[in-house]
CSV table of C-alpha atoms in Angstrom, one decimal:
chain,number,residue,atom,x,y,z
A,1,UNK,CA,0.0,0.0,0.0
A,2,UNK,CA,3.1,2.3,0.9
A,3,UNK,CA,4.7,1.7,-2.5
A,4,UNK,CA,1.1,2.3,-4.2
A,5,UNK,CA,0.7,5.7,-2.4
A,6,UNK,CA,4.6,6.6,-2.9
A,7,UNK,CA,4.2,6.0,-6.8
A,8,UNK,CA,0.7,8.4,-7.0
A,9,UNK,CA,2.6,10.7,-5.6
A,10,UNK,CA,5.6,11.0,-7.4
A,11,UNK,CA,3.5,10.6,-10.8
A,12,UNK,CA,1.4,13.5,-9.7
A,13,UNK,CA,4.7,15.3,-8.7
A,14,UNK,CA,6.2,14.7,-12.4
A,15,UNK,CA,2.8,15.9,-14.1
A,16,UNK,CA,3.7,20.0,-13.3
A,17,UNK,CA,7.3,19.8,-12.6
A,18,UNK,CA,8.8,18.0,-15.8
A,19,UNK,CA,9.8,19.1,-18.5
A,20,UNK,CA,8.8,18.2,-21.6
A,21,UNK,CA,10.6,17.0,-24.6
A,22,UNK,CA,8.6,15.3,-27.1
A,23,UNK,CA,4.7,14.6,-27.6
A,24,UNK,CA,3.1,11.6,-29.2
A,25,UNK,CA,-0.6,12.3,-30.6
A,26,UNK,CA,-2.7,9.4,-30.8
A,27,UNK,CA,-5.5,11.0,-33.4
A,28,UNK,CA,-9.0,10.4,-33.7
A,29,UNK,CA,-11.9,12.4,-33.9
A,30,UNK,CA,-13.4,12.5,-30.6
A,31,UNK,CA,-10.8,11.7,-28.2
A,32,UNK,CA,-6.7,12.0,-28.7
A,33,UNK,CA,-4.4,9.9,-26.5
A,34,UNK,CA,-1.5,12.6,-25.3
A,35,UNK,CA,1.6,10.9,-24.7
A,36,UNK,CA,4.5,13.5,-23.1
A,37,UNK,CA,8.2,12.1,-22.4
A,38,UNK,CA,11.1,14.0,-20.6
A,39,UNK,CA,14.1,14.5,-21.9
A,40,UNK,CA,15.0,10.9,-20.4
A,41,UNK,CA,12.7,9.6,-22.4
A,42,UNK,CA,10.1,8.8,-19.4
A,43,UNK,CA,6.7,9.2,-19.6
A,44,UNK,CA,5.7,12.4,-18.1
A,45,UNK,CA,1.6,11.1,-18.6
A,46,UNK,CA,-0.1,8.8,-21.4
A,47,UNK,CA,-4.1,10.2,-21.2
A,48,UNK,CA,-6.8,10.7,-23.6
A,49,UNK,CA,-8.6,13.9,-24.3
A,50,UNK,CA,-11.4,15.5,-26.2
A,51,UNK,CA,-10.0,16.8,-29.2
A,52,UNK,CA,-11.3,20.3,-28.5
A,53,UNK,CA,-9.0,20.2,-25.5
A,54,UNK,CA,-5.8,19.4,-27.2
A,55,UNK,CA,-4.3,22.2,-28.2
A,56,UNK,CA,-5.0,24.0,-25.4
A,57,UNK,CA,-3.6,21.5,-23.0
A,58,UNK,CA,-0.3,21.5,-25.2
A,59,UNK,CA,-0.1,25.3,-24.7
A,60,UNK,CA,0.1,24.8,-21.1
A,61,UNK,CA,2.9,22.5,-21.3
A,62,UNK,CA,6.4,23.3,-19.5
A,63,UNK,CA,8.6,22.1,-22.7
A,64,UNK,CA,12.2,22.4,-24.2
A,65,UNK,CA,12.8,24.4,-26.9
A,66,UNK,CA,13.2,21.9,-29.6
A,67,UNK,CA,10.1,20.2,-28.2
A,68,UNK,CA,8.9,17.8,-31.5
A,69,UNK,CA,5.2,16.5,-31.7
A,70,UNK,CA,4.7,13.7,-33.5
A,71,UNK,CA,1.7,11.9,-35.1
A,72,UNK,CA,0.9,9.2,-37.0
A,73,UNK,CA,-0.1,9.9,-40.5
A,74,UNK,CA,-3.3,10.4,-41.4
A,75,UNK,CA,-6.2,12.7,-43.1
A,76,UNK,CA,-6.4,15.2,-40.1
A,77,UNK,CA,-2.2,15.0,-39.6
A,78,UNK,CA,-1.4,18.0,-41.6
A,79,UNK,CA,-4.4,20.2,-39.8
A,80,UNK,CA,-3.3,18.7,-36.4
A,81,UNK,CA,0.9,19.6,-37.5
A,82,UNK,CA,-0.1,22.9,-38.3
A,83,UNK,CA,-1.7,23.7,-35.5
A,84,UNK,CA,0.7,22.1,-33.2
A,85,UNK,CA,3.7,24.7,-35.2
A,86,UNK,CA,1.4,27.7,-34.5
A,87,UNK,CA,2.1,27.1,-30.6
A,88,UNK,CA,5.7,26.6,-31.3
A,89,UNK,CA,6.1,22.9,-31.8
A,90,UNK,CA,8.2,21.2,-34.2
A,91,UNK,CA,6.4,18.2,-35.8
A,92,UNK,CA,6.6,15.7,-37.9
A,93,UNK,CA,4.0,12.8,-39.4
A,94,UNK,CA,5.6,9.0,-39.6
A,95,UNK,CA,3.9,6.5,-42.0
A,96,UNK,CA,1.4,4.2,-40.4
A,97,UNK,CA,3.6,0.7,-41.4
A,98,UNK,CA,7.0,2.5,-40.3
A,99,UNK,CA,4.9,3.0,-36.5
A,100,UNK,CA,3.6,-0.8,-36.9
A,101,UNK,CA,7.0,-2.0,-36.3
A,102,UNK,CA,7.5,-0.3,-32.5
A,103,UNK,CA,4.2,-1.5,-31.3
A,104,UNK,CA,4.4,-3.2,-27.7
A,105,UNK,CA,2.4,-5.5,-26.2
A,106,UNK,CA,-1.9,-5.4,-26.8
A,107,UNK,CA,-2.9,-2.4,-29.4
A,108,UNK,CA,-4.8,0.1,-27.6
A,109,UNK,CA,-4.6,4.2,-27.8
A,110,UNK,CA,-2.0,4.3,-25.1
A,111,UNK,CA,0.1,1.7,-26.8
A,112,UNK,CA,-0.3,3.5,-30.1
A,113,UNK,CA,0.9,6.7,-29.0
A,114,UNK,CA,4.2,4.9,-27.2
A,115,UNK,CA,4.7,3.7,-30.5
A,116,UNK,CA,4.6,6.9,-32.4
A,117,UNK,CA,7.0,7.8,-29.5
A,118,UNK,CA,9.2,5.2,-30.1
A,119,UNK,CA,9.3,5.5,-33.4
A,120,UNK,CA,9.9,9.1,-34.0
A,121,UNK,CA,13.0,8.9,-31.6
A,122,UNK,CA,14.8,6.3,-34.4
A,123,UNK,CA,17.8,8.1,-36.2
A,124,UNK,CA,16.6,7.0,-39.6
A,125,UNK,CA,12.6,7.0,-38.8
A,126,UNK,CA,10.6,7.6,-42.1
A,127,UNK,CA,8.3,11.0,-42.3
A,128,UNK,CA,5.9,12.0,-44.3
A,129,UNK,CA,6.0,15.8,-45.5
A,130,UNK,CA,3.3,18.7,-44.5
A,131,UNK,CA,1.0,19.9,-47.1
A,132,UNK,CA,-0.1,23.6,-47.0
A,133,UNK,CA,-3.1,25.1,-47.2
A,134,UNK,CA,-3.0,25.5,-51.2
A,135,UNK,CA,-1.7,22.0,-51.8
A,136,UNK,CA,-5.0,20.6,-49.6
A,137,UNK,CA,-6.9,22.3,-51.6
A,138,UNK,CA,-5.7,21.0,-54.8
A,139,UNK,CA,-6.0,17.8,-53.6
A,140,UNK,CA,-9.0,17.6,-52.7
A,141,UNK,CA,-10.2,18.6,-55.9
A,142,UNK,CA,-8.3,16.1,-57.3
A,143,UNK,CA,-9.7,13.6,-55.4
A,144,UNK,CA,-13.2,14.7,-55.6
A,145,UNK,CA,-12.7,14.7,-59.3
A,146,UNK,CA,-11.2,11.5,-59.1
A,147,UNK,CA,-14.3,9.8,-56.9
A,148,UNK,CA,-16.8,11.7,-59.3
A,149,UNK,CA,-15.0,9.4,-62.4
A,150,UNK,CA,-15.3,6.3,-60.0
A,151,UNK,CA,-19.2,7.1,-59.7
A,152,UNK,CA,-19.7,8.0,-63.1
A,153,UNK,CA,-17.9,4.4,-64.1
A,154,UNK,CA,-20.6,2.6,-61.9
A,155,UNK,CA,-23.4,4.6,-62.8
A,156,UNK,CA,-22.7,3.6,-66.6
A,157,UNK,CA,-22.1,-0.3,-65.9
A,158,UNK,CA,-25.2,-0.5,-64.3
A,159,UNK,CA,-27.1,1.1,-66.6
A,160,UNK,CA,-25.4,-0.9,-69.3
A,161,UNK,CA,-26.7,-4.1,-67.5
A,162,UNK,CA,-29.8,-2.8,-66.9
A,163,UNK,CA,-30.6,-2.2,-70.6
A,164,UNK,CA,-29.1,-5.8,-71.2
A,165,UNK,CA,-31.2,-7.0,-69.2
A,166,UNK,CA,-34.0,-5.7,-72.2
A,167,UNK,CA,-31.9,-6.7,-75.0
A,168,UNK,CA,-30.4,-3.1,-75.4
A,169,UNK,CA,-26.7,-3.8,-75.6
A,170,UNK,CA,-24.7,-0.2,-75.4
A,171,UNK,CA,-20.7,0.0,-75.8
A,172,UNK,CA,-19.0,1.4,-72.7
A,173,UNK,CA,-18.1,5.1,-73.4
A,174,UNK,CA,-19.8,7.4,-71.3
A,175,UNK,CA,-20.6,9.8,-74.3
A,176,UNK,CA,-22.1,7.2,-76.1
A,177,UNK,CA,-24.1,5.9,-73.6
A,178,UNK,CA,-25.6,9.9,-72.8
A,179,UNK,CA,-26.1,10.4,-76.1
A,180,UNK,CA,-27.9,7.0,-76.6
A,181,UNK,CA,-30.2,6.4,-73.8
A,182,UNK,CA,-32.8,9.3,-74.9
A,183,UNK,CA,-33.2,7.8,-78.0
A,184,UNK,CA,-33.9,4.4,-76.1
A,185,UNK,CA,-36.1,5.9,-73.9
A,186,UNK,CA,-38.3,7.6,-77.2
A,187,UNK,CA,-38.2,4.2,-79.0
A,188,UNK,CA,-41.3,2.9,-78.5
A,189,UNK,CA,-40.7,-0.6,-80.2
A,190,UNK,CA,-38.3,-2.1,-77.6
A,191,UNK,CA,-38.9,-4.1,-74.8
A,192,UNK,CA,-39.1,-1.4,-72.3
A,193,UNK,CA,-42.4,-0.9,-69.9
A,194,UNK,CA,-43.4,2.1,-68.3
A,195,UNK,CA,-42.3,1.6,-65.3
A,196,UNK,CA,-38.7,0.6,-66.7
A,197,UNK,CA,-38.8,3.5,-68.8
A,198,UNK,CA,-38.8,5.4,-65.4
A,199,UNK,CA,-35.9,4.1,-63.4
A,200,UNK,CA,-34.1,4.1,-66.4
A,201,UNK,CA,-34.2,7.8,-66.6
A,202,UNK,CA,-33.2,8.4,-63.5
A,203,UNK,CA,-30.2,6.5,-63.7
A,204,UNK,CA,-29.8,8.3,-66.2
A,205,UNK,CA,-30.3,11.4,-65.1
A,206,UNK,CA,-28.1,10.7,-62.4
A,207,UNK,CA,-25.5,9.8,-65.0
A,208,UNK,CA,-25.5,13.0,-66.5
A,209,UNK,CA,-25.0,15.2,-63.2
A,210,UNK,CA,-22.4,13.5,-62.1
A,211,UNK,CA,-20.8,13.9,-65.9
A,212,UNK,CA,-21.1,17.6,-65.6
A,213,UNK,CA,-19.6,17.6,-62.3
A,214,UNK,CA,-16.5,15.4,-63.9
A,215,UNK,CA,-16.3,18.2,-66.6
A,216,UNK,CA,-16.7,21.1,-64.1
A,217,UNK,CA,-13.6,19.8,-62.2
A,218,UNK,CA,-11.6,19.5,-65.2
A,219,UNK,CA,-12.4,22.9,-66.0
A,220,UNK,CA,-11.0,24.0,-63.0
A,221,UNK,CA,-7.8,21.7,-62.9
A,222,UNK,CA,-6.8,22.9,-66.3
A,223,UNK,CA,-7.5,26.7,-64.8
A,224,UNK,CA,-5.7,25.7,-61.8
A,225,UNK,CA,-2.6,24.7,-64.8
A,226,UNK,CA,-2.1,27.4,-66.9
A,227,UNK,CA,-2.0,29.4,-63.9
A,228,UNK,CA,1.0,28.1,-62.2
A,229,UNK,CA,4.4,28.1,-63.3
A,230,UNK,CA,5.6,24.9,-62.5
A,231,UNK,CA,2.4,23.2,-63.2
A,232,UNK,CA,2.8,25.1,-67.1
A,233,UNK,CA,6.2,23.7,-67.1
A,234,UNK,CA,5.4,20.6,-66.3
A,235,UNK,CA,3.1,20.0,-69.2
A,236,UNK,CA,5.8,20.5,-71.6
A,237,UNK,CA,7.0,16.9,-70.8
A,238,UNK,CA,5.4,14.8,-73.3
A,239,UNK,CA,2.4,12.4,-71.9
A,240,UNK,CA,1.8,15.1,-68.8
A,241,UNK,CA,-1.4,16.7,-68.9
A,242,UNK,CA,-2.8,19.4,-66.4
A,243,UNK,CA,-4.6,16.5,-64.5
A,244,UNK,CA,-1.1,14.7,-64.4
A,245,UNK,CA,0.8,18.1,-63.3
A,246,UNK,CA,-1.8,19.2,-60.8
A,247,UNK,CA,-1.7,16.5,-58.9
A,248,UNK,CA,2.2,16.6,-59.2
A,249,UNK,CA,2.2,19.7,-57.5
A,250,UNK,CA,-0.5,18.7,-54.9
A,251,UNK,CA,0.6,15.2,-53.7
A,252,UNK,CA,4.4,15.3,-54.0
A,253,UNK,CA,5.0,18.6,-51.9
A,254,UNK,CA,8.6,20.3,-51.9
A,255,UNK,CA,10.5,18.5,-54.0
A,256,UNK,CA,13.8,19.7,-52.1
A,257,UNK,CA,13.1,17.2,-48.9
A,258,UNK,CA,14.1,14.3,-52.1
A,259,UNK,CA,17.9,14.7,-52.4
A,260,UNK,CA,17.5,13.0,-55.8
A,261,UNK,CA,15.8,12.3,-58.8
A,262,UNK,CA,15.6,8.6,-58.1
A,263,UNK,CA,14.1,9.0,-54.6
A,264,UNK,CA,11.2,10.5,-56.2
A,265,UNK,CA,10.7,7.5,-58.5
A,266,UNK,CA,11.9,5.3,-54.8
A,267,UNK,CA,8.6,7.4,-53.5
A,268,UNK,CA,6.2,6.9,-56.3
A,269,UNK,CA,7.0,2.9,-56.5
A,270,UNK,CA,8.7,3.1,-60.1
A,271,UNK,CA,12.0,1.4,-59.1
A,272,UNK,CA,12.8,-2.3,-59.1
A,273,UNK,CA,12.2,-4.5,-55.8
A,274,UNK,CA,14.6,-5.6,-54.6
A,275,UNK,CA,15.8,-9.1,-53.1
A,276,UNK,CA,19.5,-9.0,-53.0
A,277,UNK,CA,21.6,-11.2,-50.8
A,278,UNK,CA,25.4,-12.1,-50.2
A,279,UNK,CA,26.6,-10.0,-52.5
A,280,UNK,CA,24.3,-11.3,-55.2
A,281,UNK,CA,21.9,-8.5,-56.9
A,282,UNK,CA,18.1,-9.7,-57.7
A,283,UNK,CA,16.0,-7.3,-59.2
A,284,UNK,CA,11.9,-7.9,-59.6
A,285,UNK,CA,9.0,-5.6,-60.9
A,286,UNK,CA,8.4,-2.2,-59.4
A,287,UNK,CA,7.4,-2.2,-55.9
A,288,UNK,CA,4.6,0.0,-56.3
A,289,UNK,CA,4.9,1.8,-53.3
A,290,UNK,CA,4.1,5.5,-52.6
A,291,UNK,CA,0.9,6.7,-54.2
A,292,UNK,CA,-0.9,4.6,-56.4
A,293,UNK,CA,-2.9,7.2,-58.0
A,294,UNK,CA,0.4,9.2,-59.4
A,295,UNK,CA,2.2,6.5,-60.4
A,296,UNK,CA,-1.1,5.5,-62.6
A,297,UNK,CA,-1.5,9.1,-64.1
A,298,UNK,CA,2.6,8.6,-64.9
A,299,UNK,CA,2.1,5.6,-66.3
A,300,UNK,CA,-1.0,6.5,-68.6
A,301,UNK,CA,1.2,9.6,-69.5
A,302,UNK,CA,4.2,7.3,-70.5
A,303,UNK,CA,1.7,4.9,-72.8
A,304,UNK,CA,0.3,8.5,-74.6
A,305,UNK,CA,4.1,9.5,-75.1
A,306,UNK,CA,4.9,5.9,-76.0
A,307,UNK,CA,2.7,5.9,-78.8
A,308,UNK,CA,3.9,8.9,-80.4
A,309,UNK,CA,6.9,8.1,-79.7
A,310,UNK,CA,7.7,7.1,-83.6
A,311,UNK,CA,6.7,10.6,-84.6
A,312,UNK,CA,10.1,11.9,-82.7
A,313,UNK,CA,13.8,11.7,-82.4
A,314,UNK,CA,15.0,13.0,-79.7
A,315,UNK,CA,16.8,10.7,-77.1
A,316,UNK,CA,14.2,9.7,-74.6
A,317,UNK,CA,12.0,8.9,-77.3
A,318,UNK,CA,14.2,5.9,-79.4
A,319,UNK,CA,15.0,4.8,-76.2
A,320,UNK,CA,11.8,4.5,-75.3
A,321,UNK,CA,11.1,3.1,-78.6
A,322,UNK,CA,14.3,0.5,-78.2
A,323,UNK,CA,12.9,-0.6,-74.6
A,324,UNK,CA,9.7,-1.3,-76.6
A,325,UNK,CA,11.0,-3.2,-79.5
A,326,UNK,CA,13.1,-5.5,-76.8
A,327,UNK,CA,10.4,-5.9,-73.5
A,328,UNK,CA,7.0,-4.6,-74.6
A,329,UNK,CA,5.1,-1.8,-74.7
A,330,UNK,CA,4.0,-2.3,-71.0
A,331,UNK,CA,7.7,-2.6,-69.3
A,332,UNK,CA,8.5,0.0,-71.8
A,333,UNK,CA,5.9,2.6,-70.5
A,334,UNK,CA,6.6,1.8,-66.7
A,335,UNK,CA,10.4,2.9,-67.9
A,336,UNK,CA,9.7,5.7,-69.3
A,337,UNK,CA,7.8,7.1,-66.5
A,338,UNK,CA,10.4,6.7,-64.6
A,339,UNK,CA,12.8,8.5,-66.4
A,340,UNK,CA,9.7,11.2,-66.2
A,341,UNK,CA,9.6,11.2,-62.8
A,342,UNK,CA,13.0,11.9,-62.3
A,343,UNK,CA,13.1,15.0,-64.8
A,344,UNK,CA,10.0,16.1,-62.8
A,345,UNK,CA,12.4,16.4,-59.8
A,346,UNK,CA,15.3,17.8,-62.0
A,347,UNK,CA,12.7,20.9,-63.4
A,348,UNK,CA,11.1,21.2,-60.2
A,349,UNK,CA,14.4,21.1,-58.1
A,350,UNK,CA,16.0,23.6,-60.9
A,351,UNK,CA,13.3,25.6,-62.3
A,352,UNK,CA,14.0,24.4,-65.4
A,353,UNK,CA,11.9,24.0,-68.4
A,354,UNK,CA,12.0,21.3,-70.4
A,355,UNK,CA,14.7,20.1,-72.9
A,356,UNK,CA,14.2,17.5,-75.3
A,357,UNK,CA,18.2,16.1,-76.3
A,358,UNK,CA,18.9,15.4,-79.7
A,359,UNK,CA,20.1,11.8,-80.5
């Protein structure tokens, strides 16, 4: 009982009178588990709070100055970071596997945040960078324009198979399909009721709104383009459009934290796996890391260059066409973007516009 009493009092001694030296944030929406270490690296406390509280419990902290916060990366990190720097915190956001790997014992929000703890105090921990403002905003429309596509793909399978199921067979582009299911729906000598006739056109309907909305957002991507200078530069690379080179500029962030051009491709999952052992080098397909959807926009980009490809003699482009002619057209256009990916970093790092090399 002595020992019991002896310990609640020297924890409630520690809570005011230590100083802290590095924060681990737990995040969720409600509730936030606050983890706080000394500069020994002891747990100063490990408690959850209502995330309206957070910030103004970290204000009130008795901290070093090179006090970091670190937090787990996630959708509401780069709010939480920025936030955090406002009060004079250094932060920084760790990847959700890299965390995985310091995780002790049973998982629970107070085992989490020792983990982002643990993890943030490695020598060669892994971060993620902090978006701003603008580059939020880009991405989301990027992403709603990217979920609007998804829906418009589903709306037109299903009404593809709904018309099959009448004996109405329509090809799969969306235009067609808009342009075709009036005409349907006038026809009276098809196997269509009333009632089908109906839920049809609201499909339909539904169809076309979400097509203007798909249109809308590429209006303002390509707005969003010619109005930025690296975007503009950017889309002299052959196969990068303004879709390709805003979300570029949105999801990459400051190309300077990549000290080379093959990091980038290392962070976009362009680069061979690896499974190398005693000295002997074994090289796979890409690893197809990083984020997905830039690596597909790349690789769509490289197929559009690849077929034009012919049409041009500069040097990227008979190589591309000599990686073609010996692998394929599909290892070629995963090497060619990336060779784009790392004259993305080059222009971007340099300011540089685009050169194309003679042969």
């Amino acid at each position: 009982a002595n020992i019991e009493v002896q310990a609640s009092i020297e924890t409630e001694w520690r809570g005011p009178m230590a100083i802290v030296n590095r924060i681990a944030l737990d995040l969720a929406k409600d509730f936030i588990q606050v983890l706080a270490l000394d500069e020994n690296e002891q747990e100063v406390f490990n408690k959850k709070l209502r995330s309206n509280k957070v910030l103004a419990k970290l204000a009130t902290l008795k901290r070093t100055d090179d006090c970091e916060v670190a937090v787990e990366s996630c959708g509401m990190s780069h709010y939480w970071r920025r936030e955090c720097e406002k009060l004079g915190y250094k932060t920084v956001a760790l990847p959700p596997r890299f965390v995985k790997a310091y995780l002790q014992g049973e998982k629970n929000d107070a085992n989490d945040a020792r983990a982002i703890a643990e993890a943030a105090s490695r020598p060669n921990r892994q971060t993620v960078r902090l978006k701003s403002i603008e580059q939020q905003d880009l991405a989301l429309m990027v992403n709603q324009r990217e979920g609007f596509v998804q829906t418009r793909t589903q709306f037109s399978n299903r009404l593809r198979g709904q018309l099959a199921e009448y004996g109405i067979i329509l090809p799969k582009r969306v235009s067609t399909i808009l342009q075709r299911v009036p005409e349907i729906l006038e026809e009276d000598s098809n196997a269509l009721t009333l009632q089908s006739r109906d839920l049809i056109n609201r499909l339909y309907q539904m169809l076309r709104a979400v097509d203007e909305e798909v249109k809308a957002l590429d209006k303002h991507l390509a707005a969003q383009a010619d109005n930025n200078e690296d975007s503009r530069r950017l889309m002299t690379i052959p196969g990068i459009g303004p879709i390709t080179a805003t979300s570029l500029l949105a999801l990459i962030g400051d190309v300077n934290e990549f000290k080379r051009g093959r990091n980038l491709s290392e962070y976009l999952g362009l680069v061979p796996r690896q499974n190398s052992s005693g000295g002997k080098d074994r090289l796979g397909g890409i690893t197809k890391k990083g984020n997905t959807k830039l690596r597909t926009l790349l690789v769509h980009g490289a197929r559009s260059a690849l077929r034009v490809a012919q049409q041009r003699d500069d040097r990227l482009s008979l190589w591309a066409q000599d990686v073609a002619k010996r692998r394929g057209n599909n290892v070629a256009a995963v090497a060619l973007a990336n060779k784009h990916a790392r004259i993305i970093w080059a222009m971007l790092k340099n300011q540089e516009d685009y050169r194309m090399t003679a042969a």
